[in-house]
Coordinates of C-alpha atoms in Angstrom, one line a residue:
M1 CA 34.2 12.3 31.3
Y2 CA 35.5 13.6 28.1
A3 CA 39.0 12.7 29.2
A4 CA 37.7 9.1 29.9
A5 CA 36.1 9.0 26.4
A6 CA 39.5 10.2 24.9
A7 CA 41.4 7.5 26.8
F8 CA 39.0 4.8 25.7
H9 CA 39.3 5.9 22.1
A10 CA 43.1 6.0 22.3
E11 CA 43.1 2.4 23.4
H12 CA 40.3 0.9 21.2
H13 CA 40.3 3.3 18.2
H14 CA 36.5 3.7 18.6
L15 CA 34.0 5.1 21.1
D16 CA 31.5 2.2 21.6
P17 CA 32.0 0.8 25.1
T18 CA 29.8 -2.2 25.7
D19 CA 31.0 -3.5 29.1
P20 CA 28.7 -1.9 31.9
D21 CA 30.8 -3.4 34.7
H22 CA 34.0 -1.8 33.5
D23 CA 32.7 1.2 31.5
G24 CA 29.2 1.9 33.0
P25 CA 29.9 5.6 33.8
L26 CA 31.3 6.3 30.3
M27 CA 28.4 4.5 28.7
G28 CA 25.9 6.6 30.6
W29 CA 27.7 9.7 29.8
I30 CA 27.8 8.9 26.1
T31 CA 24.0 8.2 26.1
R32 CA 23.5 11.5 27.8
Q33 CA 25.5 13.3 25.0
R34 CA 23.3 11.6 22.4
H35 CA 20.2 12.8 24.2
L36 CA 21.5 16.4 24.5
K37 CA 22.5 16.6 20.8
G38 CA 19.0 15.1 19.9
C39 CA 17.4 17.9 21.9
G40 CA 19.6 20.5 20.3
E41 CA 21.2 21.3 23.7
L42 CA 24.8 20.1 23.0
A43 CA 27.2 22.9 22.1
P44 CA 28.7 22.7 18.6
A45 CA 32.2 22.7 20.1
R46 CA 31.4 19.5 22.1
I47 CA 29.9 17.9 19.1
T48 CA 33.1 18.5 17.2
E49 CA 35.2 17.3 20.0
L50 CA 33.2 14.0 20.2
D51 CA 33.1 13.7 16.4
A52 CA 37.0 13.7 16.5
L53 CA 36.7 10.6 18.8
G54 CA 34.4 8.8 16.3
M55 CA 31.3 9.4 18.3
I56 CA 28.4 7.2 17.2
W57 CA 25.4 9.4 17.4
S58 CA 22.9 6.7 16.4
K59 CA 23.1 3.7 18.6
N60 CA 20.9 1.4 16.5
A61 CA 22.8 -1.9 16.6
G62 CA 22.4 -2.3 12.8
A63 CA 23.2 1.4 12.0
W64 CA 25.8 2.0 9.2
E65 CA 27.3 4.6 11.3
R66 CA 28.2 2.1 14.0
G67 CA 29.8 -0.4 11.5
H68 CA 31.8 2.4 9.9
A69 CA 33.1 3.4 13.4
Y70 CA 34.5 -0.1 13.8
A71 CA 35.8 -0.1 10.2
R72 CA 37.7 3.2 11.0
A73 CA 39.1 1.5 14.2
W74 CA 40.2 -1.6 12.2
A75 CA 41.9 0.7 9.5
A76 CA 43.6 2.7 12.3
R77 CA 45.1 -0.5 13.6
T78 CA 46.0 -2.3 10.3
G79 CA 46.0 0.3 7.5
H80 CA 43.4 -1.5 5.5
L81 CA 39.9 -3.0 5.3
A82 CA 40.8 -6.5 4.0
I83 CA 38.9 -8.0 6.9
P84 CA 38.2 -11.8 6.9
A85 CA 34.5 -12.4 7.1
K86 CA 34.6 -14.0 10.6
E87 CA 36.7 -11.3 12.3
T88 CA 35.4 -9.4 15.2
L89 CA 36.7 -6.2 16.9
D90 CA 35.8 -5.7 20.6
G91 CA 32.8 -8.0 20.2
Y92 CA 31.6 -6.4 17.0
A93 CA 31.3 -8.5 13.8
I94 CA 33.3 -6.2 11.7
G95 CA 34.2 -8.9 9.1
A96 CA 30.5 -9.7 8.4
W97 CA 29.7 -5.9 8.2
M98 CA 32.4 -5.3 5.6
R99 CA 31.3 -8.3 3.6
R100 CA 27.8 -6.8 3.5
Q101 CA 29.3 -3.5 2.3
R102 CA 31.2 -5.1 -0.5
K103 CA 28.0 -6.7 -1.7
A104 CA 25.6 -3.8 -1.0
A105 CA 24.1 -2.1 -4.1
G106 CA 22.5 0.7 -2.2
L107 CA 25.4 2.6 -0.6
T108 CA 25.3 6.3 -0.8
D109 CA 28.1 8.4 -2.3
H110 CA 28.9 9.6 1.2
Q111 CA 29.2 6.0 2.4
H112 CA 31.4 5.1 -0.5
H113 CA 33.6 8.0 0.0
A114 CA 33.8 7.3 3.8
L115 CA 35.1 3.8 3.1
D116 CA 37.3 4.9 0.2
A117 CA 39.0 7.2 2.7
L118 CA 39.8 4.3 4.9
D119 CA 41.0 1.9 2.2
P120 CA 40.7 2.6 -1.6
L121 CA 40.8 -1.2 -2.1
W122 CA 37.9 -2.0 0.3
Q123 CA 35.6 -3.3 -2.5
L124 CA 38.2 -6.0 -3.4
E125 CA 37.9 -9.6 -2.0
P126 CA 39.9 -9.6 1.2
D127 CA 42.3 -12.3 0.3
W128 CA 43.2 -10.6 -3.0
N129 CA 43.5 -7.2 -1.3
R130 CA 45.9 -8.6 1.2
S131 CA 47.9 -10.4 -1.3
Y132 CA 48.1 -7.4 -3.6
R133 CA 49.4 -5.3 -0.6
R134 CA 52.0 -7.9 0.1
L135 CA 53.2 -7.9 -3.4
T136 CA 53.4 -4.0 -3.5
A137 CA 55.4 -4.1 -0.2
Y138 CA 57.7 -6.8 -1.7
L139 CA 58.3 -4.6 -4.8
A140 CA 58.9 -1.5 -2.5
E141 CA 61.6 -3.6 -0.7
G142 CA 63.5 -4.2 -3.9
G143 CA 61.6 -7.3 -5.2
S144 CA 60.9 -7.8 -8.9
L145 CA 58.0 -8.9 -11.0
I146 CA 60.3 -11.3 -12.8
G147 CA 61.8 -14.4 -11.2
P148 CA 61.0 -18.0 -10.4
A149 CA 57.5 -18.9 -9.2
N150 CA 58.8 -20.3 -5.9
R151 CA 60.8 -17.2 -4.8
T152 CA 59.9 -16.0 -1.4
G153 CA 59.2 -12.5 -0.1
H154 CA 61.7 -10.4 1.7
V155 CA 62.6 -10.6 5.3
S156 CA 59.6 -8.7 6.4
D157 CA 57.2 -11.3 4.8
P158 CA 59.2 -14.5 4.1
H159 CA 56.0 -16.7 3.7
F160 CA 54.7 -14.8 0.7
R161 CA 55.3 -16.3 -2.7
P162 CA 55.1 -13.4 -5.1
G163 CA 55.8 -15.5 -8.2
S164 CA 53.2 -18.0 -7.4
W165 CA 50.7 -15.3 -6.8
L166 CA 51.5 -13.6 -10.1
R167 CA 51.2 -16.8 -12.0
K168 CA 47.7 -17.3 -10.5
Q169 CA 46.8 -13.7 -11.7
N170 CA 48.0 -14.6 -15.2
R171 CA 45.7 -17.6 -15.1
L172 CA 42.8 -15.4 -13.9
A173 CA 43.5 -12.8 -16.6
A174 CA 43.3 -15.5 -19.3
T175 CA 39.8 -16.4 -18.3
G176 CA 38.5 -12.8 -17.5
G177 CA 38.6 -13.5 -13.8
H178 CA 39.6 -9.9 -12.8
T179 CA 37.5 -6.9 -12.1
A180 CA 38.4 -3.7 -13.9
Q181 CA 39.9 -2.4 -10.6
Q182 CA 42.1 -5.5 -10.2
T183 CA 43.4 -5.2 -13.7
A184 CA 44.2 -1.5 -13.2
L185 CA 46.0 -2.2 -10.1
L186 CA 48.0 -5.0 -11.6
D187 CA 48.8 -2.9 -14.7
A188 CA 50.1 -0.1 -12.5
L189 CA 52.9 -2.4 -11.4
G190 CA 54.4 -3.0 -14.8
A191 CA 54.5 -6.0 -17.1
W192 CA 52.9 -8.4 -14.7
Q193 CA 51.2 -10.6 -17.3
T194 CA 54.6 -11.6 -18.6
A195 CA 56.2 -11.8 -15.2
S196 CA 55.3 -15.3 -14.3
P197 CA 54.3 -17.2 -17.5
P198 CA 52.7 -20.6 -16.9
Q199 CA 55.1 -23.5 -17.1
P200 CA 54.6 -26.0 -20.1
H201 CA 53.0 -29.3 -19.2

């Protein structure tokens, strides 16, 4: 059954099967492991092995642990947590969960660190997060902060408009529309505030 659990994790990047017709035996086995751990009867080595698969020890549907398991699965697939609010992953509303985390005031240090480990930019608004990543990829491929506003991204992302996005950031900066983290990230790129000056009217 551990092999079945490992195979499920390899395919889905989490260990939260919800289809009893397809994964009934695995679901039953996972429930049994939770029970044994709760009774103190599960060997530490087995706990470690299941932890490596992202075992969700608390099955409360609203548990933070469960949401984090899906966030970890998303990050494993995409490399980030810039998740649109309406996105789901294997039936779980991961976009809504991440939105709650960005707005939550009561996250523990452990929870913050756990999300930071998946994506240091997780607290940023998803569209901005994705666009910033597209810009850094564009620069890594040889792009420049300086150039016409209508220039396109490189071959790997031809629909991105780095100049247009930088111009928008200039406008936001002029009105104090950035968080301290956003300003620091942009400053780390170089002279971004002079890269795409607004055109005169």
